[in-house]
Every structure is written in C-alpha cells, then in structure tokens.
PDB file of C-alpha atoms in Angstrom:
ATOM      1  CA  MET I 663     -39.417  32.326 -79.431  1.00  0.00           C
ATOM      2  CA  ASP I 664     -40.840  29.409 -77.693  1.00  0.00           C
ATOM      3  CA  VAL I 665     -37.542  27.614 -77.737  1.00  0.00           C
ATOM      4  CA  ILE I 666     -35.544  30.448 -76.474  1.00  0.00           C
ATOM      5  CA  ALA I 667     -38.159  30.987 -73.584  1.00  0.00           C
ATOM      6  CA  LEU I 668     -37.972  27.230 -72.690  1.00  0.00           C
ATOM      7  CA  ALA I 669     -34.169  27.451 -72.695  1.00  0.00           C
ATOM      8  CA  VAL I 670     -34.207  30.644 -70.392  1.00  0.00           C
ATOM      9  CA  VAL I 671     -36.624  28.844 -68.096  1.00  0.00           C
ATOM     10  CA  VAL I 672     -34.532  25.803 -68.025  1.00  0.00           C
ATOM     11  CA  LEU I 673     -31.286  27.954 -67.306  1.00  0.00           C
ATOM     12  CA  VAL I 674     -33.098  29.920 -64.509  1.00  0.00           C
ATOM     13  CA  GLY I 675     -34.042  26.533 -62.973  1.00  0.00           C
ATOM     14  CA  ILE I 676     -30.567  25.125 -63.114  1.00  0.00           C
ATOM     15  CA  LEU I 677     -29.243  28.448 -61.528  1.00  0.00           C
ATOM     16  CA  ILE I 678     -31.796  28.135 -58.852  1.00  0.00           C
ATOM     17  CA  LEU I 679     -30.949  24.547 -58.156  1.00  0.00           C
ATOM     18  CA  THR I 680     -27.217  25.297 -57.988  1.00  0.00           C
ATOM     19  CA  GLY I 681     -27.938  28.022 -55.463  1.00  0.00           C
ATOM     20  CA  ILE I 682     -29.738  25.644 -53.006  1.00  0.00           C
ATOM     21  CA  LYS I 683     -27.367  24.046 -50.702  1.00  0.00           C
ATOM     22  CA  MET I 684     -28.001  21.528 -47.836  1.00  0.00           C
ATOM     23  CA  VAL I 685     -25.592  21.440 -44.963  1.00  0.00           C
ATOM     24  CA  PRO I 686     -25.580  18.188 -43.024  1.00  0.00           C
ATOM     25  CA  GLN I 687     -25.738  18.013 -39.131  1.00  0.00           C
ATOM     26  CA  GLY I 688     -22.378  18.365 -37.396  1.00  0.00           C
ATOM     27  CA  TYR I 689     -20.916  20.513 -40.275  1.00  0.00           C
ATOM     28  CA  GLN I 690     -20.556  24.180 -41.303  1.00  0.00           C
ATOM     29  CA  TYR I 691     -19.777  25.458 -44.638  1.00  0.00           C
ATOM     30  CA  THR I 692     -18.218  28.713 -45.488  1.00  0.00           C
ATOM     31  CA  VAL I 693     -19.442  30.979 -48.429  1.00  0.00           C
ATOM     32  CA  GLU I 694     -17.058  32.932 -50.572  1.00  0.00           C
ATOM     33  CA  ARG I 695     -18.092  35.664 -52.932  1.00  0.00           C
ATOM     34  CA  PHE I 696     -15.646  36.164 -55.815  1.00  0.00           C
ATOM     35  CA  GLY I 697     -13.001  34.310 -53.652  1.00  0.00           C
ATOM     36  CA  LYS I 698     -13.799  36.421 -50.461  1.00  0.00           C
ATOM     37  CA  PHE I 699     -15.390  34.876 -47.376  1.00  0.00           C
ATOM     38  CA  THR I 700     -18.811  36.421 -46.642  1.00  0.00           C
ATOM     39  CA  ARG I 701     -20.649  34.022 -44.180  1.00  0.00           C
ATOM     40  CA  VAL I 702     -20.973  30.556 -42.742  1.00  0.00           C
ATOM     41  CA  LEU I 703     -23.807  28.237 -43.494  1.00  0.00           C
ATOM     42  CA  SER I 704     -25.226  26.213 -40.472  1.00  0.00           C
ATOM     43  CA  PRO I 705     -26.848  22.685 -40.706  1.00  0.00           C
ATOM     44  CA  GLY I 706     -30.018  22.667 -42.847  1.00  0.00           C
ATOM     45  CA  LEU I 707     -31.245  23.839 -46.201  1.00  0.00           C
ATOM     46  CA  THR I 708     -30.063  27.240 -47.341  1.00  0.00           C
ATOM     47  CA  VAL I 709     -29.774  29.207 -50.646  1.00  0.00           C
ATOM     48  CA  ILE I 710     -26.772  31.222 -51.992  1.00  0.00           C
ATOM     49  CA  VAL I 711     -26.497  33.547 -55.026  1.00  0.00           C
ATOM     50  CA  PRO I 712     -25.539  31.328 -57.934  1.00  0.00           C
ATOM     51  CA  ILE I 713     -22.312  32.067 -59.969  1.00  0.00           C
ATOM     52  CA  VAL I 714     -21.588  34.909 -57.509  1.00  0.00           C
ATOM     53  CA  ASP I 715     -21.387  32.780 -54.347  1.00  0.00           C
ATOM     54  CA  ASN I 716     -19.765  29.443 -53.969  1.00  0.00           C
ATOM     55  CA  ILE I 717     -18.792  27.037 -51.103  1.00  0.00           C
ATOM     56  CA  GLY I 718     -15.411  27.656 -49.772  1.00  0.00           C
ATOM     57  CA  ARG I 719     -14.484  25.058 -46.880  1.00  0.00           C
ATOM     58  CA  LYS I 720     -16.615  22.298 -45.433  1.00  0.00           C
ATOM     59  CA  GLN I 721     -15.661  22.038 -41.701  1.00  0.00           C
ATOM     60  CA  ASN I 722     -16.607  19.030 -39.331  1.00  0.00           C
ATOM     61  CA  MET I 723     -17.484  20.466 -36.162  1.00  0.00           C
ATOM     62  CA  MET I 724     -17.710  17.118 -34.258  1.00  0.00           C
ATOM     63  CA  GLU I 725     -15.073  15.754 -32.166  1.00  0.00           C
ATOM     64  CA  GLN I 726     -12.468  14.082 -34.286  1.00  0.00           C
ATOM     65  CA  VAL I 727      -9.729  11.605 -33.758  1.00  0.00           C
ATOM     66  CA  LEU I 728      -6.141  12.159 -35.229  1.00  0.00           C
ATOM     67  CA  ASP I 729      -3.626   9.300 -35.210  1.00  0.00           C
ATOM     68  CA  ILE I 730      -0.113  10.409 -34.557  1.00  0.00           C
ATOM     69  CA  LEU I 731       2.441   8.390 -36.563  1.00  0.00           C
ATOM     70  CA  PRO I 732       5.131   6.403 -34.441  1.00  0.00           C
ATOM     71  CA  GLN I 733       8.403   8.331 -34.092  1.00  0.00           C
ATOM     72  CA  GLU I 734      11.750   7.830 -32.340  1.00  0.00           C
ATOM     73  CA  VAL I 735      12.537  10.053 -29.215  1.00  0.00           C
ATOM     74  CA  ILE I 736      15.715  10.372 -27.440  1.00  0.00           C
ATOM     75  CA  SER I 737      15.272  10.785 -23.526  1.00  0.00           C
ATOM     76  CA  ALA I 738      17.432  13.058 -21.308  1.00  0.00           C
ATOM     77  CA  ASP I 739      19.580  10.014 -20.392  1.00  0.00           C
ATOM     78  CA  ASN I 740      20.227   9.281 -24.080  1.00  0.00           C
ATOM     79  CA  ALA I 741      17.799   6.426 -24.227  1.00  0.00           C
ATOM     80  CA  GLN I 742      16.060   5.977 -27.526  1.00  0.00           C
ATOM     81  CA  VAL I 743      12.482   4.857 -27.518  1.00  0.00           C
ATOM     82  CA  THR I 744       9.615   4.613 -30.073  1.00  0.00           C
ATOM     83  CA  THR I 745       6.235   6.190 -29.332  1.00  0.00           C
ATOM     84  CA  ASP I 746       2.895   6.971 -30.800  1.00  0.00           C
ATOM     85  CA  ALA I 747      -0.151   8.805 -29.715  1.00  0.00           C
ATOM     86  CA  VAL I 748      -3.719   9.627 -30.534  1.00  0.00           C
ATOM     87  CA  CYS I 749      -5.239  13.286 -30.335  1.00  0.00           C
ATOM     88  CA  PHE I 750      -8.852  14.133 -29.889  1.00  0.00           C
ATOM     89  CA  PHE I 751      -9.818  17.683 -31.084  1.00  0.00           C
ATOM     90  CA  GLN I 752     -12.913  19.805 -32.183  1.00  0.00           C
ATOM     91  CA  VAL I 753     -13.264  22.575 -34.472  1.00  0.00           C
ATOM     92  CA  GLN I 754     -15.017  25.420 -32.633  1.00  0.00           C
ATOM     93  CA  ASP I 755     -14.597  28.228 -35.116  1.00  0.00           C
ATOM     94  CA  ALA I 756     -15.098  27.272 -38.736  1.00  0.00           C
ATOM     95  CA  VAL I 757     -13.854  30.505 -40.026  1.00  0.00           C
ATOM     96  CA  ARG I 758     -10.483  30.464 -38.384  1.00  0.00           C
ATOM     97  CA  ALA I 759     -10.232  26.712 -38.926  1.00  0.00           C
ATOM     98  CA  SER I 760     -10.655  27.438 -42.606  1.00  0.00           C
ATOM     99  CA  TYR I 761      -8.523  30.333 -43.198  1.00  0.00           C
ATOM    100  CA  GLU I 762      -5.885  30.605 -40.396  1.00  0.00           C
ATOM    101  CA  VAL I 763      -4.207  27.260 -41.384  1.00  0.00           C
ATOM    102  CA  ASN I 764      -3.834  25.546 -44.664  1.00  0.00           C
ATOM    103  CA  ASP I 765      -4.139  21.966 -43.858  1.00  0.00           C
ATOM    104  CA  LEU I 766      -5.600  21.467 -40.391  1.00  0.00           C
ATOM    105  CA  GLU I 767      -5.068  17.783 -39.866  1.00  0.00           C
ATOM    106  CA  LEU I 768      -1.405  17.936 -41.176  1.00  0.00           C
ATOM    107  CA  ALA I 769      -0.548  20.882 -39.110  1.00  0.00           C
ATOM    108  CA  MET I 770      -2.014  19.291 -35.973  1.00  0.00           C
ATOM    109  CA  GLN I 771      -0.135  16.108 -36.572  1.00  0.00           C
ATOM    110  CA  ASN I 772       3.134  17.847 -37.021  1.00  0.00           C
ATOM    111  CA  LEU I 773       2.393  20.035 -33.829  1.00  0.00           C
ATOM    112  CA  VAL I 774       1.571  17.058 -31.649  1.00  0.00           C
ATOM    113  CA  MET I 775       4.788  15.112 -32.993  1.00  0.00           C
ATOM    114  CA  THR I 776       6.929  18.107 -32.267  1.00  0.00           C
ATOM    115  CA  ASN I 777       5.689  18.516 -28.587  1.00  0.00           C
ATOM    116  CA  ILE I 778       5.961  14.867 -27.986  1.00  0.00           C
ATOM    117  CA  ARG I 779       9.676  15.113 -28.700  1.00  0.00           C
ATOM    118  CA  ALA I 780       9.993  18.143 -26.547  1.00  0.00           C
ATOM    119  CA  VAL I 781       8.207  16.699 -23.587  1.00  0.00           C
ATOM    120  CA  LEU I 782       9.645  13.293 -23.596  1.00  0.00           C
ATOM    121  CA  GLY I 783      13.141  14.487 -24.462  1.00  0.00           C
ATOM    122  CA  SER I 784      13.220  16.524 -21.250  1.00  0.00           C
ATOM    123  CA  MET I 785      12.561  13.327 -19.234  1.00  0.00           C
ATOM    124  CA  GLU I 786      14.680  10.378 -18.211  1.00  0.00           C
ATOM    125  CA  LEU I 787      13.626   7.031 -19.381  1.00  0.00           C
ATOM    126  CA  ASP I 788      12.367   5.779 -15.906  1.00  0.00           C
ATOM    127  CA  GLU I 789      10.466   9.014 -15.492  1.00  0.00           C
ATOM    128  CA  MET I 790       9.102   8.601 -18.989  1.00  0.00           C
ATOM    129  CA  LEU I 791       7.672   5.108 -18.413  1.00  0.00           C
ATOM    130  CA  SER I 792       6.285   5.751 -15.139  1.00  0.00           C
ATOM    131  CA  ASN I 793       4.595   9.216 -15.553  1.00  0.00           C
ATOM    132  CA  ARG I 794       2.227   8.638 -18.439  1.00  0.00           C
ATOM    133  CA  ASP I 795      -0.581  10.860 -16.990  1.00  0.00           C
ATOM    134  CA  ARG I 796       1.846  13.833 -16.500  1.00  0.00           C
ATOM    135  CA  ILE I 797       3.073  13.533 -20.075  1.00  0.00           C
ATOM    136  CA  ASN I 798      -0.510  13.514 -21.288  1.00  0.00           C
ATOM    137  CA  ALA I 799      -1.270  16.634 -19.408  1.00  0.00           C
ATOM    138  CA  ALA I 800       1.651  18.407 -20.622  1.00  0.00           C
ATOM    139  CA  LEU I 801       1.107  17.756 -24.228  1.00  0.00           C
ATOM    140  CA  LEU I 802      -2.594  18.710 -23.843  1.00  0.00           C
ATOM    141  CA  THR I 803      -1.725  22.077 -22.397  1.00  0.00           C
ATOM    142  CA  LYS I 804       1.040  22.859 -25.039  1.00  0.00           C
ATOM    143  CA  VAL I 805      -0.890  21.727 -28.077  1.00  0.00           C
ATOM    144  CA  ASP I 806      -4.183  23.252 -26.998  1.00  0.00           C
ATOM    145  CA  GLU I 807      -2.617  26.648 -26.538  1.00  0.00           C
ATOM    146  CA  ALA I 808      -0.892  26.361 -29.950  1.00  0.00           C
ATOM    147  CA  THR I 809      -4.059  25.349 -31.681  1.00  0.00           C
ATOM    148  CA  ASP I 810      -6.271  28.217 -30.224  1.00  0.00           C
ATOM    149  CA  PRO I 811      -5.555  30.674 -32.952  1.00  0.00           C
ATOM    150  CA  TRP I 812      -6.932  28.077 -35.455  1.00  0.00           C
ATOM    151  CA  GLY I 813     -10.222  27.853 -33.709  1.00  0.00           C
ATOM    152  CA  VAL I 814      -9.612  24.212 -32.423  1.00  0.00           C
ATOM    153  CA  LYS I 815     -10.084  22.821 -28.985  1.00  0.00           C
ATOM    154  CA  VAL I 816      -7.832  19.798 -28.223  1.00  0.00           C
ATOM    155  CA  THR I 817      -9.695  17.695 -25.717  1.00  0.00           C
ATOM    156  CA  ARG I 818      -7.374  14.859 -25.073  1.00  0.00           C
ATOM    157  CA  ILE I 819      -3.974  13.550 -26.017  1.00  0.00           C
ATOM    158  CA  GLU I 820      -3.101   9.967 -25.141  1.00  0.00           C
ATOM    159  CA  ILE I 821       0.319   8.465 -25.471  1.00  0.00           C
ATOM    160  CA  ARG I 822      -0.438   4.926 -26.606  1.00  0.00           C
ATOM    161  CA  ASP I 823       2.882   3.348 -26.359  1.00  0.00           C
ATOM    162  CA  ILE I 824       6.456   3.892 -25.290  1.00  0.00           C
ATOM    163  CA  SER I 825       8.804   1.184 -26.493  1.00  0.00           C
ATOM    164  CA  PRO I 826      12.479   1.004 -25.506  1.00  0.00           C
ATOM    165  CA  PRO I 827      14.872  -1.117 -27.434  1.00  0.00           C
ATOM    166  CA  ARG I 828      15.038  -4.773 -26.661  1.00  0.00           C
ATOM    167  CA  ASP I 829      18.430  -4.755 -24.974  1.00  0.00           C
ATOM    168  CA  LEU I 830      17.306  -1.878 -22.772  1.00  0.00           C
ATOM    169  CA  VAL I 831      14.150  -3.722 -21.813  1.00  0.00           C
ATOM    170  CA  ASP I 832      16.286  -6.766 -20.758  1.00  0.00           C
ATOM    171  CA  ALA I 833      18.604  -4.442 -18.622  1.00  0.00           C
ATOM    172  CA  MET I 834      15.670  -2.888 -16.937  1.00  0.00           C
ATOM    173  CA  ALA I 835      14.226  -6.359 -16.137  1.00  0.00           C
ATOM    174  CA  ARG I 836      17.563  -7.317 -14.687  1.00  0.00           C
ATOM    175  CA  GLN I 837      17.608  -4.124 -12.623  1.00  0.00           C
ATOM    176  CA  MET I 838      14.014  -4.686 -11.434  1.00  0.00           C
ATOM    177  CA  LYS I 839      14.960  -8.276 -10.520  1.00  0.00           C
ATOM    178  CA  ALA I 840      17.980  -7.179  -8.523  1.00  0.00           C
ATOM    179  CA  GLU I 841      15.990  -4.472  -6.763  1.00  0.00           C
ATOM    180  CA  ARG I 842      13.232  -7.051  -5.828  1.00  0.00           C
ATOM    181  CA  GLU I 843      15.851  -9.429  -4.421  1.00  0.00           C
ATOM    182  CA  LYS I 844      17.394  -6.735  -2.393  1.00  0.00           C
ATOM    183  CA  ARG I 845      14.126  -5.691  -0.923  1.00  0.00           C
ATOM    184  CA  ALA I 846      13.424  -9.434  -0.212  1.00  0.00           C
ATOM    185  CA  SER I 847      16.627  -9.900   1.621  1.00  0.00           C
ATOM    186  CA  ILE I 848      16.134  -6.771   3.581  1.00  0.00           C
ATOM    187  CA  LEU I 849      12.677  -7.800   4.565  1.00  0.00           C
ATOM    188  CA  GLU I 850      13.874 -11.325   5.545  1.00  0.00           C
ATOM    189  CA  ALA I 851      16.690  -9.829   7.749  1.00  0.00           C
ATOM    190  CA  GLU I 852      14.280  -7.526   9.320  1.00  0.00           C
ATOM    191  CA  GLY I 853      11.836 -10.474   9.997  1.00  0.00           C
ATOM    192  CA  GLU I 854      14.651 -12.543  11.428  1.00  0.00           C
ATOM    193  CA  ARG I 855      15.659  -9.528  13.766  1.00  0.00           C
ATOM    194  CA  GLU I 856      12.059  -9.138  14.832  1.00  0.00           C
ATOM    195  CA  ALA I 857      11.680 -12.801  15.688  1.00  0.00           C
ATOM    196  CA  ALA I 858      15.065 -12.814  17.610  1.00  0.00           C
ATOM    197  CA  ILE I 859      13.729  -9.651  19.640  1.00  0.00           C
ATOM    198  CA  LYS I 860      10.552 -11.470  20.354  1.00  0.00           C
ATOM    199  CA  VAL I 861      12.343 -14.557  21.408  1.00  0.00           C
ATOM    200  CA  ALA I 862      14.717 -12.697  23.682  1.00  0.00           C
ATOM    201  CA  GLU I 863      11.806 -10.606  25.064  1.00  0.00           C
ATOM    202  CA  GLY I 864       9.923 -13.977  25.967  1.00  0.00           C
ATOM    203  CA  GLN I 865      13.000 -15.574  27.501  1.00  0.00           C
ATOM    204  CA  LYS I 866      13.377 -12.310  29.587  1.00  0.00           C
ATOM    205  CA  GLN I 867       9.710 -12.591  30.666  1.00  0.00           C
ATOM    206  CA  SER I 868      10.115 -16.135  31.501  1.00  0.00           C
ATOM    207  CA  GLU I 869      13.135 -15.644  33.681  1.00  0.00           C
ATOM    208  CA  ILE I 870      11.366 -12.772  35.431  1.00  0.00           C
ATOM    209  CA  LEU I 871       8.357 -14.926  36.194  1.00  0.00           C
ATOM    210  CA  LYS I 872      10.520 -17.843  37.167  1.00  0.00           C
ATOM    211  CA  ALA I 873      12.563 -15.521  39.566  1.00  0.00           C
ATOM    212  CA  GLU I 874       9.266 -14.159  41.017  1.00  0.00           C
ATOM    213  CA  GLY I 875       7.967 -17.692  41.485  1.00  0.00           C
ATOM    214  CA  GLU I 876      11.297 -18.754  43.316  1.00  0.00           C
ATOM    215  CA  LEU I 877      11.144 -15.582  45.395  1.00  0.00           C
ATOM    216  CA  GLU I 878       7.528 -16.244  46.394  1.00  0.00           C
ATOM    217  CA  ALA I 879       8.319 -19.962  47.264  1.00  0.00           C
ATOM    218  CA  ALA I 880      11.276 -18.777  49.276  1.00  0.00           C
ATOM    219  CA  LYS I 881       9.064 -16.425  51.098  1.00  0.00           C
ATOM    220  CA  ARG I 882       6.616 -19.120  51.738  1.00  0.00           C
ATOM    221  CA  GLN I 883       9.369 -21.595  52.876  1.00  0.00           C
ATOM    222  CA  ALA I 884      10.829 -18.895  55.276  1.00  0.00           C
ATOM    223  CA  GLU I 885       7.321 -18.340  56.725  1.00  0.00           C
ATOM    224  CA  ALA I 886       6.920 -22.119  57.299  1.00  0.00           C
ATOM    225  CA  ARG I 887      10.241 -22.413  58.915  1.00  0.00           C
ATOM    226  CA  GLU I 888       9.375 -19.343  61.105  1.00  0.00           C
ATOM    227  CA  ARG I 889       6.114 -20.958  62.241  1.00  0.00           C
ATOM    228  CA  LEU I 890       7.737 -24.396  62.723  1.00  0.00           C
ATOM    229  CA  ALA I 891      10.483 -22.655  64.821  1.00  0.00           C
ATOM    230  CA  GLU I 892       7.973 -20.774  66.744  1.00  0.00           C
ATOM    231  CA  ALA I 893       5.971 -23.890  67.441  1.00  0.00           C
ATOM    232  CA  GLU I 894       9.118 -25.827  68.492  1.00  0.00           C
ATOM    233  CA  ALA I 895      10.239 -22.915  70.755  1.00  0.00           C
ATOM    234  CA  ASN I 896       6.776 -22.992  72.401  1.00  0.00           C
ATOM    235  CA  ALA I 897       6.868 -26.651  72.887  1.00  0.00           C
ATOM    236  CA  THR I 898      10.436 -26.518  74.314  1.00  0.00           C
ATOM    237  CA  GLN I 899       9.451 -23.640  76.585  1.00  0.00           C
ATOM    238  CA  MET I 900       6.433 -25.770  77.804  1.00  0.00           C
ATOM    239  CA  VAL I 901       8.609 -28.889  78.326  1.00  0.00           C
ATOM    240  CA  SER I 902      11.214 -26.936  80.035  1.00  0.00           C
ATOM    241  CA  LYS I 903       8.716 -25.375  82.371  1.00  0.00           C
ATOM    242  CA  ALA I 904       7.317 -28.651  83.284  1.00  0.00           C
ATOM    243  CA  ILE I 905      10.813 -30.166  83.845  1.00  0.00           C
ATOM    244  CA  ALA I 906      11.620 -27.093  86.149  1.00  0.00           C
ATOM    245  CA  GLU I 907       8.327 -27.892  88.232  1.00  0.00           C
ATOM    246  CA  GLY I 908       9.532 -31.565  88.524  1.00  0.00           C
ATOM    247  CA  ASP I 909       6.872 -33.066  86.218  1.00  0.00           C
ATOM    248  CA  MET I 910       8.138 -36.631  85.413  1.00  0.00           C
ATOM    249  CA  GLN I 911       5.886 -36.796  82.223  1.00  0.00           C
ATOM    250  CA  ALA I 912       7.920 -33.957  80.731  1.00  0.00           C
ATOM    251  CA  ILE I 913      11.166 -35.780  81.345  1.00  0.00           C
ATOM    252  CA  ASN I 914       9.778 -38.961  79.740  1.00  0.00           C
ATOM    253  CA  TYR I 915       8.636 -36.862  76.764  1.00  0.00           C
ATOM    254  CA  PHE I 916      12.164 -35.310  76.325  1.00  0.00           C
ATOM    255  CA  VAL I 917      13.866 -38.748  76.684  1.00  0.00           C
ATOM    256  CA  ALA I 918      11.416 -40.445  74.137  1.00  0.00           C
ATOM    257  CA  GLN I 919      11.900 -37.606  71.725  1.00  0.00           C
ATOM    258  CA  LYS I 920      15.844 -38.032  71.783  1.00  0.00           C
ATOM    259  CA  TYR I 921      15.320 -41.811  71.414  1.00  0.00           C
ATOM    260  CA  VAL I 922      13.255 -41.583  68.557  1.00  0.00           C
ATOM    261  CA  GLU I 923      15.525 -39.027  66.741  1.00  0.00           C
ATOM    262  CA  ALA I 924      18.452 -41.381  67.413  1.00  0.00           C
ATOM    263  CA  LEU I 925      16.605 -44.366  65.785  1.00  0.00           C
ATOM    264  CA  LYS I 926      15.781 -42.294  62.997  1.00  0.00           C
ATOM    265  CA  ALA I 927      19.346 -41.171  62.350  1.00  0.00           C
ATOM    266  CA  VAL I 928      20.536 -44.725  62.560  1.00  0.00           C
ATOM    267  CA  GLY I 929      17.852 -46.014  60.268  1.00  0.00           C
ATOM    268  CA  THR I 930      18.482 -43.549  57.458  1.00  0.00           C
ATOM    269  CA  ALA I 931      22.292 -43.818  57.538  1.00  0.00           C
ATOM    270  CA  ASP I 932      23.816 -44.612  54.057  1.00  0.00           C
ATOM    271  CA  SER I 933      26.164 -47.362  55.563  1.00  0.00           C
ATOM    272  CA  SER I 934      23.582 -49.169  57.633  1.00  0.00           C
ATOM    273  CA  LYS I 935      21.913 -52.356  56.308  1.00  0.00           C
ATOM    274  CA  LEU I 936      20.316 -53.993  59.360  1.00  0.00           C
ATOM    275  CA  VAL I 937      20.541 -52.760  62.898  1.00  0.00           C
ATOM    276  CA  MET I 938      19.364 -54.952  65.855  1.00  0.00           C
ATOM    277  CA  MET I 939      18.701 -52.882  68.907  1.00  0.00           C
ATOM    278  CA  PRO I 940      16.887 -53.491  72.093  1.00  0.00           C
ATOM    279  CA  LEU I 941      13.839 -51.505  72.238  1.00  0.00           C
ATOM    280  CA  GLU I 942      11.533 -51.193  75.170  1.00  0.00           C
ATOM    281  CA  ALA I 943       8.235 -50.488  73.430  1.00  0.00           C
ATOM    282  CA  SER I 944       6.279 -50.107  76.726  1.00  0.00           C
ATOM    283  CA  SER I 945       8.801 -47.332  77.714  1.00  0.00           C
ATOM    284  CA  ILE I 946       8.106 -45.381  74.568  1.00  0.00           C
ATOM    285  CA  ILE I 947       4.374 -45.820  74.749  1.00  0.00           C
ATOM    286  CA  GLY I 948       4.499 -44.755  78.267  1.00  0.00           C
ATOM    287  CA  SER I 949       6.412 -41.718  77.261  1.00  0.00           C
ATOM    288  CA  VAL I 950       3.804 -40.909  74.513  1.00  0.00           C
ATOM    289  CA  ALA I 951       1.122 -41.234  76.993  1.00  0.00           C
ATOM    290  CA  GLY I 952       3.055 -38.919  79.290  1.00  0.00           C
ATOM    291  CA  ILE I 953       3.172 -36.397  76.360  1.00  0.00           C
ATOM    292  CA  SER I 954      -0.565 -36.480  75.981  1.00  0.00           C
ATOM    293  CA  GLU I 955      -1.120 -35.876  79.729  1.00  0.00           C
ATOM    294  CA  LEU I 956       1.307 -33.152  79.689  1.00  0.00           C
ATOM    295  CA  LEU I 957      -0.455 -31.407  76.729  1.00  0.00           C
ATOM    296  CA  LYS I 958      -3.825 -31.916  78.584  1.00  0.00           C
ATOM    297  CA  GLY I 959      -2.212 -30.371  81.714  1.00  0.00           C
ATOM    298  CA  GLY I 960      -0.904 -27.456  79.731  1.00  0.00           C
ATOM    299  CA  ALA I 961      -4.289 -26.793  78.297  1.00  0.00           C
ATOM    300  CA  GLN I 962      -6.042 -26.975  81.624  1.00  0.00           C
ATOM    301  CA  SER I 963      -3.554 -24.615  83.220  1.00  0.00           C
ATOM    302  CA  GLY I 964      -3.861 -22.302  80.295  1.00  0.00           C
ATOM    303  CA  GLY I 965      -7.662 -22.337  80.808  1.00  0.00           C
ATOM    304  CA  LYS I 966      -7.351 -21.406  84.377  1.00  0.00           C
TER     305      LYS I 966
END
C-alpha cells in the first residue's frame, strides 16, 4: 500500500508540474482542449488542465523582421532587374495568426514577393529607380491590407536594392553623361548670350553718355561764342560811336588792331620762314595807350 500511495503521489505531482506553464514576455500561447482552441495564455505563470489541455501555438508578439529573397522583376519597358526587400511586421492577434494561416512567415514572404513584382512591373525602369519611397508606400498599403485577416500589422517594407543588368547600367551612364553635356552646352550658350547682351548694353550706355557729353560741350562752346560775339559787338559799337564822334584814339585802336591781326596771319602761315618787316613800335604803343584812354572815357561817360 505504501508503494502504491507513493506512486500515486508522484504521478499527481508530475501531472501538476505538467500543467504549470510559464509564458515569457513578448509571447502569447494558445491553449487547445482535445485539439480545439479554448483560450490564450498571457506572459507569466499560469496553469492548464493536464492531459486535457495542451499548448497549441506559441506566437511572438514583438515586431519581427522578415528578409525577402532576391528575385528578378521585369519593368513596364521590358528591363529586367534584380531586387530584394525587408519587411517589418507585428502579430496583433495571436488566435488569427495561429489559425487563419498555416505558415505565417512563409505566407508573408510569398505575399511580399508577389506584390513587389506587381508594383515594380507596372513602372518603367527610370521611374523604378527614382521613386523608391513611392514603391515602399505602395507595397506597405497592399501587404498590410492583405495580412489584416491574419491578425498581423505590417509596419514597414523597404526595398533594399534594385540592380539592373551591367550593360543596361552602362547605357544609362552614357545617357546621363550625354544629358549633362547637353545641359552644360545650353548653360554655356546662355552665359555667352547674357555676356553679349551686357557688353552691348554697356556700349550703348557709353555711347549715350558720350553723346550727352558732346552735346553739353557743344552747348558750352556755343554759349562761349555767343558771349564772345556779344563782347566783340559791344566793342565794335563803342569804337564805331567814338569814330563817328571824331575821336582819334578810336581810329588808332582800329588801325592797331588790324595791324596786329595782319602780323599774326603772316607769322602763322605755313609757307613763311622768316619775315622782315618795318615796325614802328611807338605807333603801336601809342595805339594801345589810346585804347586805354578810350575805355576810360567810355567808362566815365557810362557813369554820367
């Protein structure tokens, strides 16, 4: 009897131990009774009914990373590229993730690969290479919508690499080089045109300023000639009046002026080298003195 009782106690202890379950943080376990789901075990220590209940699926509730295998994709313009990606997801419903899909990771990998081919296949190569963010957003929307019945939230999908064939890369490099040379030629031509315009505007402005300066100089010269002519007219009028009144000093001034002008013309002639002329200095000096007296007399008469 003692042996049987001890055996029973040991068996009960083993059953109790098998019924005690510890769920780690970040996980949830499903409990199945005779193969049917009954409840979910949260992190911590819990007890299930031995033999009757057993642990069905152990779901990782933390955010997980799924590497998407490289695959070949044909673009809308028939360019073949190789691409791979990475998917970040999190199980939000352990029950649906356990019983709505057979192999969650394999299903998600195939789903992401299929949508990558669909999204990239609808784009041309240039658009595919330059719109990485738009591709990621489109993939995230499609995959997250498809995995919602599985109780999974897709947080991010990132295309890691899009690799065209080597010959296509070389052709694209030549095209880019040609485009840059074209833009450089256009910019150089525009720069030369702008420089020519600036030079022409500068020359135009210079000609305008030069013409304005010449016009101003001509006006000043005309005013000077007008004042000189006015002064000569006044002097001539004064002399003429003095001659009319019989003033000999005025006559001497007139004769001396003509005499000096004649000497100046002879002295400045191109063909003359040396001219010997009789010159009565006293007569000229007397004429100059007569001019001084004439001017004084004019001033006195004007004062009266």
